[in-house]
PDB file of C-alpha atoms in Angstrom:
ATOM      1  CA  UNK A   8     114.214  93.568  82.645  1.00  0.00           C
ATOM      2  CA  UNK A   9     112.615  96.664  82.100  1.00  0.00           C
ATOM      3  CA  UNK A  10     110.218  98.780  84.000  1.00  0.00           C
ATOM      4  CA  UNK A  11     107.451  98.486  81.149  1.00  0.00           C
ATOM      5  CA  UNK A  12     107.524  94.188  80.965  1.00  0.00           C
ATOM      6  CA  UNK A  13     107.136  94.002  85.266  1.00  0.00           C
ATOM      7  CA  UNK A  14     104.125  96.367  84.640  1.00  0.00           C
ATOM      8  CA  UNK A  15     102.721  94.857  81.830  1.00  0.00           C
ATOM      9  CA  UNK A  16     103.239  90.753  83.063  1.00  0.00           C
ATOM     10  CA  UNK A  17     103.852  90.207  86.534  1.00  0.00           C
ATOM     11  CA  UNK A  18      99.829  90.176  87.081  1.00  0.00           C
ATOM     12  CA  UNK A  19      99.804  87.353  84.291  1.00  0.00           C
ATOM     13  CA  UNK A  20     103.254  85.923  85.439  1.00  0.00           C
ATOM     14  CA  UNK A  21     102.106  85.817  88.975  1.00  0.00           C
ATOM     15  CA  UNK A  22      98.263  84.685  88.441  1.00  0.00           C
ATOM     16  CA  UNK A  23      99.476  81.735  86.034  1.00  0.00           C
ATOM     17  CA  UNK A  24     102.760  80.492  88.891  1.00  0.00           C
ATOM     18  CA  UNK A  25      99.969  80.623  91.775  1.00  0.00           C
ATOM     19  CA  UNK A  26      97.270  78.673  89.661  1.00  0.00           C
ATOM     20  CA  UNK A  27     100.319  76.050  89.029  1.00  0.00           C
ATOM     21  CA  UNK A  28     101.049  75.636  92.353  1.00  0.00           C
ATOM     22  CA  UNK A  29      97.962  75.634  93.446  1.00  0.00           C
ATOM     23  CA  UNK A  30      96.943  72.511  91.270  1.00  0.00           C
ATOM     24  CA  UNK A  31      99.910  70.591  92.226  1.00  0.00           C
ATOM     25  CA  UNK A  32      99.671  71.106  96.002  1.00  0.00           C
ATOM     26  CA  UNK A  33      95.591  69.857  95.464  1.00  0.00           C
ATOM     27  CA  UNK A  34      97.285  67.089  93.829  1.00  0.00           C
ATOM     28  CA  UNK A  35     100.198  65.944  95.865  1.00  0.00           C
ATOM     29  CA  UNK A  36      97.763  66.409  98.955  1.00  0.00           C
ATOM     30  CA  UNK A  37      94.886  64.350  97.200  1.00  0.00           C
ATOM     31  CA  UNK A  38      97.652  62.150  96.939  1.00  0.00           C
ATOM     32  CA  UNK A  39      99.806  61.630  99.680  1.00  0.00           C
ATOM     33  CA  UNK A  40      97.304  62.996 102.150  1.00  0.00           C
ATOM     34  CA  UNK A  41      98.034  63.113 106.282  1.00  0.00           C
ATOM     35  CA  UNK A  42      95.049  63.747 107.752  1.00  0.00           C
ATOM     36  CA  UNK A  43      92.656  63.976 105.200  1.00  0.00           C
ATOM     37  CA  UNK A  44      91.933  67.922 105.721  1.00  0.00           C
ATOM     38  CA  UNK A  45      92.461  68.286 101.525  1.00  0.00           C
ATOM     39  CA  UNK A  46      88.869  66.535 100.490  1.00  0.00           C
ATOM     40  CA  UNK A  47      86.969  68.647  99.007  1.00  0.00           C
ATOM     41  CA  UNK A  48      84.009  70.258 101.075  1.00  0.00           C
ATOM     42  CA  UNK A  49      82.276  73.821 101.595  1.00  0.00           C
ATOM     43  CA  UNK A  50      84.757  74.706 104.223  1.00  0.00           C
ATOM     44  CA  UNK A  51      87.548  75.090 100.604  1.00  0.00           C
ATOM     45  CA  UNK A  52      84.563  76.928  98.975  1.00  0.00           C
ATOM     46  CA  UNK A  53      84.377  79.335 101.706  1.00  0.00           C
ATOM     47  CA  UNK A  54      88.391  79.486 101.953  1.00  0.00           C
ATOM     48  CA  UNK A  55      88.077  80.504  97.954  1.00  0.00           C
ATOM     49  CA  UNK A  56      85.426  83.157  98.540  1.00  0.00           C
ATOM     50  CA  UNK A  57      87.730  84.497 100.777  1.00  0.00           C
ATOM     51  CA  UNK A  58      90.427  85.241  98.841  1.00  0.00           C
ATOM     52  CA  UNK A  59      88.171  86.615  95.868  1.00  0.00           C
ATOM     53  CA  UNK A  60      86.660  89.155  98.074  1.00  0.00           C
ATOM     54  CA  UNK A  61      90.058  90.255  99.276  1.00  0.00           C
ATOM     55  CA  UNK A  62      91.413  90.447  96.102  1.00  0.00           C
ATOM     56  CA  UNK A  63      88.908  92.891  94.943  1.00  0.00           C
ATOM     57  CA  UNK A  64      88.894  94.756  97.522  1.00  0.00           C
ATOM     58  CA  UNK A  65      93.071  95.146  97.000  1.00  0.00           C
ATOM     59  CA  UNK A  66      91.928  96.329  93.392  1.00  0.00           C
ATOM     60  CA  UNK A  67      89.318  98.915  94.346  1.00  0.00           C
ATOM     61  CA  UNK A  68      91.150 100.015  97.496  1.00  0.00           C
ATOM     62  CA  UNK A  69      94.729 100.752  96.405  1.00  0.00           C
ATOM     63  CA  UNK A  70      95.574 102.781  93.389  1.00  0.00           C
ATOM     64  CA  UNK A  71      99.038 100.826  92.966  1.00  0.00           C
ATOM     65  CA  UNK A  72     100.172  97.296  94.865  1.00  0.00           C
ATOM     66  CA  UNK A  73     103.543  95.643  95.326  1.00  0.00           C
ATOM     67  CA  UNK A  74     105.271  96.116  92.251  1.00  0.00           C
ATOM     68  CA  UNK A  75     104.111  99.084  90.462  1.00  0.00           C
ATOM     69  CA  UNK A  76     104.746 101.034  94.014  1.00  0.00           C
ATOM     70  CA  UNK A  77     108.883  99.649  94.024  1.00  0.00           C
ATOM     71  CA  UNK A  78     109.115 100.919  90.667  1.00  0.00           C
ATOM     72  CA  UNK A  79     108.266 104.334  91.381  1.00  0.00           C
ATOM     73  CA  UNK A  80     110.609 103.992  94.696  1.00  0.00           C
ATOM     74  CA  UNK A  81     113.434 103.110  92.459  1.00  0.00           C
ATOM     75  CA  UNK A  82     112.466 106.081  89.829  1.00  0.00           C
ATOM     76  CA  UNK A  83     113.179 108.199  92.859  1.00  0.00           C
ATOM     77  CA  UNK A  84     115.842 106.573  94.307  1.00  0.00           C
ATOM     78  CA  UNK A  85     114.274 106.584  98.010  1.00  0.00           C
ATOM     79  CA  UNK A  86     114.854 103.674  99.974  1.00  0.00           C
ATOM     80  CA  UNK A  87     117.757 102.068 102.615  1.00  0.00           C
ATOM     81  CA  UNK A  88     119.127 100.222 100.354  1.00  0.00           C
ATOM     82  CA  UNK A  89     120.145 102.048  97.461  1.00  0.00           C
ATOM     83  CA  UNK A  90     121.840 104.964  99.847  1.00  0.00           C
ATOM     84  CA  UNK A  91     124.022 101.506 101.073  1.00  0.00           C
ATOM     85  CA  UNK A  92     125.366 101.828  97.881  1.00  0.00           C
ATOM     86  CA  UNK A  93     123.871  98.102  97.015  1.00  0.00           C
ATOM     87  CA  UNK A  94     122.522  97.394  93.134  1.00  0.00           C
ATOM     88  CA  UNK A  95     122.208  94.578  91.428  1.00  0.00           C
ATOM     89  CA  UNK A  96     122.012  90.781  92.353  1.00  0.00           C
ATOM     90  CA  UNK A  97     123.550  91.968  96.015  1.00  0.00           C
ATOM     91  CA  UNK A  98     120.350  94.496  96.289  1.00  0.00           C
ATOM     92  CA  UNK A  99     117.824  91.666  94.726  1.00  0.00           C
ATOM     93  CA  UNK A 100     119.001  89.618  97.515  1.00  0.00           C
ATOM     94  CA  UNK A 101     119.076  91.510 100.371  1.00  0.00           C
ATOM     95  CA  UNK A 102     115.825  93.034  99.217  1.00  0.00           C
ATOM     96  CA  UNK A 103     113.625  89.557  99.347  1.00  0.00           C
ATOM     97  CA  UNK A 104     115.653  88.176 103.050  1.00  0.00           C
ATOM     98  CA  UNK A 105     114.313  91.693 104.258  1.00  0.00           C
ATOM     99  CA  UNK A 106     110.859  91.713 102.894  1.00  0.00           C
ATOM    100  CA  UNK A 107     110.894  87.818 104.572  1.00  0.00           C
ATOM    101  CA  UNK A 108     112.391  89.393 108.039  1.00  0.00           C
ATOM    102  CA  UNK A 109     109.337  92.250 108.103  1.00  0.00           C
ATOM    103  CA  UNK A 110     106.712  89.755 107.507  1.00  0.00           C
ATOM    104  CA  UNK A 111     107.857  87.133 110.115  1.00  0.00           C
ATOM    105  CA  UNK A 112     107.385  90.373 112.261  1.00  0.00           C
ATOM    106  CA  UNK A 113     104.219  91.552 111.364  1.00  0.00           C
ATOM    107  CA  UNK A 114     102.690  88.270 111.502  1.00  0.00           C
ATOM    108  CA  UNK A 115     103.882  88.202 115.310  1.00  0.00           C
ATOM    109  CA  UNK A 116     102.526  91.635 115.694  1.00  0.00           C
ATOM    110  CA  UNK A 117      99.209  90.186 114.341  1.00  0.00           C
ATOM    111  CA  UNK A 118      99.551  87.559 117.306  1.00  0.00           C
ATOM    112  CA  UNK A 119     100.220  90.169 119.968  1.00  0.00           C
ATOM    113  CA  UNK A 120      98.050  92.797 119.702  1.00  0.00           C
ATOM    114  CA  UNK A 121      94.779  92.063 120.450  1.00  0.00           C
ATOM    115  CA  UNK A 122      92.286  94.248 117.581  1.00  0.00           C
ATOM    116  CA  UNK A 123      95.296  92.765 114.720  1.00  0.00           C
ATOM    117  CA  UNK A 124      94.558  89.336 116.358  1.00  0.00           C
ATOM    118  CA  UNK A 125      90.966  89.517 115.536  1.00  0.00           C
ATOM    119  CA  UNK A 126      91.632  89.917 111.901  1.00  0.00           C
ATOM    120  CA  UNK A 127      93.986  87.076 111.649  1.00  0.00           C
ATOM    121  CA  UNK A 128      92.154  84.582 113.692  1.00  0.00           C
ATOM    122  CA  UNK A 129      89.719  84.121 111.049  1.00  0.00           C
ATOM    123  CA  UNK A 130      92.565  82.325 109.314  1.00  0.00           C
ATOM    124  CA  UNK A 131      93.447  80.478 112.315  1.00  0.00           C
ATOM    125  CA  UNK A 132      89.806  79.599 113.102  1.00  0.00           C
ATOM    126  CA  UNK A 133      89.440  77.071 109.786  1.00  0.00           C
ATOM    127  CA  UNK A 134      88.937  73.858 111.690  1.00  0.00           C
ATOM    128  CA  UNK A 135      91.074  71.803 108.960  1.00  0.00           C
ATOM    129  CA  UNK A 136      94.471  72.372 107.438  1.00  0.00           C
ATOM    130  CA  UNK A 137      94.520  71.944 103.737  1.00  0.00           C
ATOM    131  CA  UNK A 138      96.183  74.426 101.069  1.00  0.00           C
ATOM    132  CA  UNK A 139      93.331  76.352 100.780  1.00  0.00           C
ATOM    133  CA  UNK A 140      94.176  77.514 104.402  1.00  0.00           C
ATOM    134  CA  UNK A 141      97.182  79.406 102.903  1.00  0.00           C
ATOM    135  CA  UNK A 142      94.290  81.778 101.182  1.00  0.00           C
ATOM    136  CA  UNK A 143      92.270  82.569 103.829  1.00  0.00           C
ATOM    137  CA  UNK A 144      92.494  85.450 105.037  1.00  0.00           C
ATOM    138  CA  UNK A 145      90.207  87.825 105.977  1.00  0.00           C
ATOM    139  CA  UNK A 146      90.009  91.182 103.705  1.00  0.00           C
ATOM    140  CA  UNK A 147      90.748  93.939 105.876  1.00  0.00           C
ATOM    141  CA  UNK A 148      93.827  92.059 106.647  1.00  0.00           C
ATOM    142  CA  UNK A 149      95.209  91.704 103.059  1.00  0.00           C
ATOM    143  CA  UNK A 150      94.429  95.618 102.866  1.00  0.00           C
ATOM    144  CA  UNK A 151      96.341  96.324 106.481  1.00  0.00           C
ATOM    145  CA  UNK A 152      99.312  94.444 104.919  1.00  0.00           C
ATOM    146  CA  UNK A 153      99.256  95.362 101.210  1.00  0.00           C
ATOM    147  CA  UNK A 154     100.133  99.116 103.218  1.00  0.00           C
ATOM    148  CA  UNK A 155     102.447  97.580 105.905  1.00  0.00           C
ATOM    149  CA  UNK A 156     104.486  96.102 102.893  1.00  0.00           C
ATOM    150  CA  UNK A 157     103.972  99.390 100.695  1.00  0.00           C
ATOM    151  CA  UNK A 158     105.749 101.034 103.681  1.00  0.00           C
ATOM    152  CA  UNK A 159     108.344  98.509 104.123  1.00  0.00           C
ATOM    153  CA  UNK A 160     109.222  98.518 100.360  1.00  0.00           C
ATOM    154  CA  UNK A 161     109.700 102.678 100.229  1.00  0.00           C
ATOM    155  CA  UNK A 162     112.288 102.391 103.557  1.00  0.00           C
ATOM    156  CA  UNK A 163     113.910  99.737 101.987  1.00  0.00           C
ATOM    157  CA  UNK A 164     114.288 101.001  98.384  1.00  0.00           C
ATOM    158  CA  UNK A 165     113.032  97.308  96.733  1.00  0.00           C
ATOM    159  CA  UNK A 166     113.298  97.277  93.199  1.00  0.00           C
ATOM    160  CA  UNK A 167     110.746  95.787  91.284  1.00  0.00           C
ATOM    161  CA  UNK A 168     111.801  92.266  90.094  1.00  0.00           C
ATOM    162  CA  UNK A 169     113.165  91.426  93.901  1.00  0.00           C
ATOM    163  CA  UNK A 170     109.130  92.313  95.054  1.00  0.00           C
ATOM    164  CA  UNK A 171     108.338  90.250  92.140  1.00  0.00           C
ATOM    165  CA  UNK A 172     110.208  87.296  92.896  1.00  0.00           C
ATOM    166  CA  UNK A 173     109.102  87.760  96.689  1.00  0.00           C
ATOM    167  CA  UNK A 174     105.334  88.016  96.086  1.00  0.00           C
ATOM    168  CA  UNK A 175     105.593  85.016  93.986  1.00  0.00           C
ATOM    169  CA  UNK A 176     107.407  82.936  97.186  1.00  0.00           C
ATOM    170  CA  UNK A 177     105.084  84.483  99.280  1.00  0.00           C
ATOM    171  CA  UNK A 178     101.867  83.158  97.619  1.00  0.00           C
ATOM    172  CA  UNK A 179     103.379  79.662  96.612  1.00  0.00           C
ATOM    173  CA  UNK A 180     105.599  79.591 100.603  1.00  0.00           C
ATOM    174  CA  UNK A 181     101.366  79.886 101.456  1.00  0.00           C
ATOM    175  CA  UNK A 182      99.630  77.079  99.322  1.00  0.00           C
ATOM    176  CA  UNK A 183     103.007  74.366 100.275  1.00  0.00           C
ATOM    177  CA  UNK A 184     103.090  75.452 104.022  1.00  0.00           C
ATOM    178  CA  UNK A 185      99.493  74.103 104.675  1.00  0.00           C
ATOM    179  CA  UNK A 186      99.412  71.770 102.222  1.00  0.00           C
ATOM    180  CA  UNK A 187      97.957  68.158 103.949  1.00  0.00           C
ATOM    181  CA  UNK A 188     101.104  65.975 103.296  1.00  0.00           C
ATOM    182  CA  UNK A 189     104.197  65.656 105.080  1.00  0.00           C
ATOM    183  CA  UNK A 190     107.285  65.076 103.686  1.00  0.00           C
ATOM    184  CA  UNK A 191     109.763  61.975 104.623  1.00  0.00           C
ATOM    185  CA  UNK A 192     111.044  62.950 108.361  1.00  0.00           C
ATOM    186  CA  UNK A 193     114.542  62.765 107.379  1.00  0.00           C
ATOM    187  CA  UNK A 194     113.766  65.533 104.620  1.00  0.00           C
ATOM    188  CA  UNK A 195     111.646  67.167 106.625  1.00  0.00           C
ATOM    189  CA  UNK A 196     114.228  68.087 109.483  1.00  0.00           C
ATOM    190  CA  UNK A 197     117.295  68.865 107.052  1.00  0.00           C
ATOM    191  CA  UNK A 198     114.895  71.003 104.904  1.00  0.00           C
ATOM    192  CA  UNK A 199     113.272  72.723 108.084  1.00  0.00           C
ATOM    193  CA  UNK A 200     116.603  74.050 109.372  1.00  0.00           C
ATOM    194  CA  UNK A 201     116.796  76.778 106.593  1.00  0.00           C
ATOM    195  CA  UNK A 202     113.157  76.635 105.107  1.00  0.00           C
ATOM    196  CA  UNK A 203     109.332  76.446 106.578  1.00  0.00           C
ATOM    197  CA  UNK A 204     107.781  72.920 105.735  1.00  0.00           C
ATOM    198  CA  UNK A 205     103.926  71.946 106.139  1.00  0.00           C
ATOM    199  CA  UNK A 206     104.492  69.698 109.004  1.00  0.00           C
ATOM    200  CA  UNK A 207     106.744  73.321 111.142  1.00  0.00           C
ATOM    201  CA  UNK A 208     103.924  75.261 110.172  1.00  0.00           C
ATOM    202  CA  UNK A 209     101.273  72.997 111.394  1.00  0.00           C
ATOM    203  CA  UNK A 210     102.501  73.333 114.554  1.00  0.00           C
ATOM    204  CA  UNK A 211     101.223  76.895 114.155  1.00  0.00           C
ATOM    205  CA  UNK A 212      97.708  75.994 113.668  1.00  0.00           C
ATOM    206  CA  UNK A 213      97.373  74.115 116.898  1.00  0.00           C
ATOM    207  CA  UNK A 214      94.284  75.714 119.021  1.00  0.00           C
ATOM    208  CA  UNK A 215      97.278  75.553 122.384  1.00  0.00           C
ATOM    209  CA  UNK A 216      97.872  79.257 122.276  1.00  0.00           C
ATOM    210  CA  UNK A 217     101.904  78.139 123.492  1.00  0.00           C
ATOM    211  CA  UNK A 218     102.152  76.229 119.710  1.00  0.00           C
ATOM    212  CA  UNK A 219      99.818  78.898 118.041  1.00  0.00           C
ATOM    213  CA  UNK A 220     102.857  81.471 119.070  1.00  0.00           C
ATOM    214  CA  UNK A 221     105.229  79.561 117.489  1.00  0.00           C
ATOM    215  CA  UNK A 222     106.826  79.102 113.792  1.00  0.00           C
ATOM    216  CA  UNK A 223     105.790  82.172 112.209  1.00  0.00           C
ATOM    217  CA  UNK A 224     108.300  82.022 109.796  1.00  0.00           C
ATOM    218  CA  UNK A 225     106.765  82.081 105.963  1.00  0.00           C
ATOM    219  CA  UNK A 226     109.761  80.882 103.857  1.00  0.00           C
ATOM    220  CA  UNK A 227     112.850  80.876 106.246  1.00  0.00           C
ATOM    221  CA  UNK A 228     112.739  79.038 109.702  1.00  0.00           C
ATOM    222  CA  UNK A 229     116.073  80.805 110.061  1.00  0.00           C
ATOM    223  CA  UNK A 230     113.555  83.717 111.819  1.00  0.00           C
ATOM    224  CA  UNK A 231     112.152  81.390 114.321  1.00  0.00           C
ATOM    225  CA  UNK A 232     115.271  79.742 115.223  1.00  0.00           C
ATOM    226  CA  UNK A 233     117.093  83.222 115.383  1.00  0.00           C
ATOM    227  CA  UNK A 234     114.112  85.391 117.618  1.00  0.00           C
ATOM    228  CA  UNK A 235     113.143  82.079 119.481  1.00  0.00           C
ATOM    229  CA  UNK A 236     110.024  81.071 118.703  1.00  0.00           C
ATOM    230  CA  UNK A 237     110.664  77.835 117.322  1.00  0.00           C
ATOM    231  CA  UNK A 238     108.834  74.910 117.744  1.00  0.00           C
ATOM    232  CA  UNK A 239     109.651  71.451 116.289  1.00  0.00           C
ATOM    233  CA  UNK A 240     106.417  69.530 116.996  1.00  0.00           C
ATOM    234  CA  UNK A 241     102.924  69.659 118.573  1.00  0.00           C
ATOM    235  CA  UNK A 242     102.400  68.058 121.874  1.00  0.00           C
ATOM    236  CA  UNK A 243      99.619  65.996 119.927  1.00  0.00           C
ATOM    237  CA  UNK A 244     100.962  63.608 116.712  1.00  0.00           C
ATOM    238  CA  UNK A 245     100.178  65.793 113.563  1.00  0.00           C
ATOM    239  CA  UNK A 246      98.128  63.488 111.524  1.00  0.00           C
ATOM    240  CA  UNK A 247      95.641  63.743 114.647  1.00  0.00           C
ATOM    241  CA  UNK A 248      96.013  67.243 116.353  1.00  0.00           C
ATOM    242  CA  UNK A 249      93.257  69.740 116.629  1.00  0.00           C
ATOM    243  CA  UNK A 250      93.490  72.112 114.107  1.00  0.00           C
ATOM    244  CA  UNK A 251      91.592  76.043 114.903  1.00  0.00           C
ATOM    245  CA  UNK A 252      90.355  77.961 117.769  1.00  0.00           C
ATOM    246  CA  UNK A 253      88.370  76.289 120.704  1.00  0.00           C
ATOM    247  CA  UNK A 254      85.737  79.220 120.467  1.00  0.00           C
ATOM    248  CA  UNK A 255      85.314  79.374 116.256  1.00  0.00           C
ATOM    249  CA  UNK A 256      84.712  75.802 115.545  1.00  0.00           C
ATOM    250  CA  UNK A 257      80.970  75.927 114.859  1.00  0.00           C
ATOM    251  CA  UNK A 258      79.443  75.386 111.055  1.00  0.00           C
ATOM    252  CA  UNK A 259      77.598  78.648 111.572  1.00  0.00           C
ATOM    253  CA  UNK A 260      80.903  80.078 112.059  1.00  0.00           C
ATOM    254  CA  UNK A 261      82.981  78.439 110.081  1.00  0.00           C
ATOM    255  CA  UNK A 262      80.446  80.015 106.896  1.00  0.00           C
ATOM    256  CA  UNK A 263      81.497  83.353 104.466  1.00  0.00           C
ATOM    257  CA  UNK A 264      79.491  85.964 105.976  1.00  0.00           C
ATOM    258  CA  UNK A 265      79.902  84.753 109.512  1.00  0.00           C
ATOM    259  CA  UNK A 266      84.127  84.847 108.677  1.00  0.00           C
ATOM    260  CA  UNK A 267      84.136  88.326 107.152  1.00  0.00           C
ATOM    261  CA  UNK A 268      82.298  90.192 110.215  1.00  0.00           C
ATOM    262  CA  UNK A 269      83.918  87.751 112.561  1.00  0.00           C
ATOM    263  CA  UNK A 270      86.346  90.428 113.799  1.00  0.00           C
ATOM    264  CA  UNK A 271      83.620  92.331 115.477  1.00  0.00           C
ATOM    265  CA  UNK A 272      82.366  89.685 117.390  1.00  0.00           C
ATOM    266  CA  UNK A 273      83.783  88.474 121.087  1.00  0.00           C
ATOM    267  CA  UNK A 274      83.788  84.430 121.405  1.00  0.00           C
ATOM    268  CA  UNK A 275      80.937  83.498 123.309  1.00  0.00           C
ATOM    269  CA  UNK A 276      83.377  81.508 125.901  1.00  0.00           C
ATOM    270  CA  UNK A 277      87.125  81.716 126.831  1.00  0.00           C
ATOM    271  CA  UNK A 278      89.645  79.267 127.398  1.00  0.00           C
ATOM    272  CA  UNK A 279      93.161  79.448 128.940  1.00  0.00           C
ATOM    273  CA  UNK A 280      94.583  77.922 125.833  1.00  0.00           C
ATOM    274  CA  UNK A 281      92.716  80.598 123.653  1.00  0.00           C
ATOM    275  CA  UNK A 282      93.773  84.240 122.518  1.00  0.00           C
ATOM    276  CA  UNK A 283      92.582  87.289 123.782  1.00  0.00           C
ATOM    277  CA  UNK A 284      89.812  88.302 121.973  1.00  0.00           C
TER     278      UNK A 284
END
């Protein structure tokens, strides 16, 4: 596959695989739902809006993303990998499992230090957990890790079609993981001991700041279960457990504008179970 096709489709390719899995997951959850979190309301409006500003800003902000940046680091032959002696399927492989292992890590370093926590709270602070949860996110944190992964890409030496492939995961790993359904139990916990389901990643959505830092894993629970920070259930039954932050949960908050300049603003009361802020 040559340099020119990744270039010239994986915006289509990628756009067309994330509208697909977006309409299923709206479907399966409208479905099969668990707690009914997947109606449709403002709150999936405002999760939409979300992602739309972000992605603009990614556009305006940063002369090359993801793809187009690997395929210069392979023109140049910089990168970990590569000096390994590793091509092919081998480097492919190894490529995506490392580009998984750096983002289970940065998402804990967004947990841990307090001015990254303010940027990702406003995805932890939607009140509901629906697959339009896996979008939000607010836009200075899309930019922070569009360069964290730009980084990790040029030290690993990435080619293009194994950031291609692991973009993809990433954005359809998002819309599944907080989809509202859960899958049969006995599934669930032979599918959980290699990959992240919606009902391990709930967990992670739980306002109890000891299941909030938990099950960071996007694709592979393998991360969780190897850096211990694994946990199999919420102390509350799923289809009933508060979802979001204690100190976010009003519908003043909870609106677009009030989201994006959210990380400048201290909650107006703290609770032991609750973050720094």
């Amino acid at each position: 596959m040559s340099a020119e096709w990744l270039l010239a489709n994986e915006g289509p390719l990628r756009l067309g695989i994330f509208l697909g899995v977006l309409g299923l997951m709206l479907l399966l959850q409208r479905r099969f739902p668990l707690r009914g979190d997947g109606r449709w309301s403002r709150r999936q409006a405002v999760n939409a809006g979300m992602v739309l500003i972000g992605t603009l800003l990614l556009r305006l902000a940063v002369p090359v993303l993801a793809v187009g940046w690997a395929l210069k680091v392979s023109e140049r032959g910089w990168g970990l990998l590569p000096a390994l002696g590793l091509d092919g399927l081998a480097l492919g492989v190894i490529a995506v499992l490392l580009l998984d292992l750096a983002i289970y890590w940065q998402h804990r370093l967004f947990h841990r230090i307090p001015w990254l926590w303010r940027l990702h709270r406003v995805h932890h602070s939607d009140t509901a957990f629906d697959t339009t949860t896996g979008v939000r996110f607010h836009p200075l944190e899309l930019l922070l890790s569009l360069v964290i992964k730009l980084v990790v890409i040029a030290l690993l030496g990435a080619p293009g079609l194994a950031v291609l492939v692991f973009e993809i995961l990433l954005s359809s790993g998002a819309l599944f993981t907080h989809a509202d359904f859960a899958l049969p139990q006995r599934l669930d916990r032979r599918l959980r001991w290699l990959f992240v389901t919606p009902s391990m990643h709930r967990v992670h959505h739980s306002p109890h700041r000891h299941e909030t830092d938990s099950n960071y894993g996007f694709h592979l629970s393998l991360w969780d279960r190897l850096f211990r920070s694994y946990r199999a259930a919420p102390a509350e039954p799923e289809s009933r457990m508060t979802i979001g932050l204690a100190d976010w949960r009003s519908t003043g908050e909870q609106r677009l504008f009030a989201l994006l300049r959210q990380p400048l603003q201290r909650p107006a009361r703290t609770t032991p179970e609750d973050h720094d802020a």
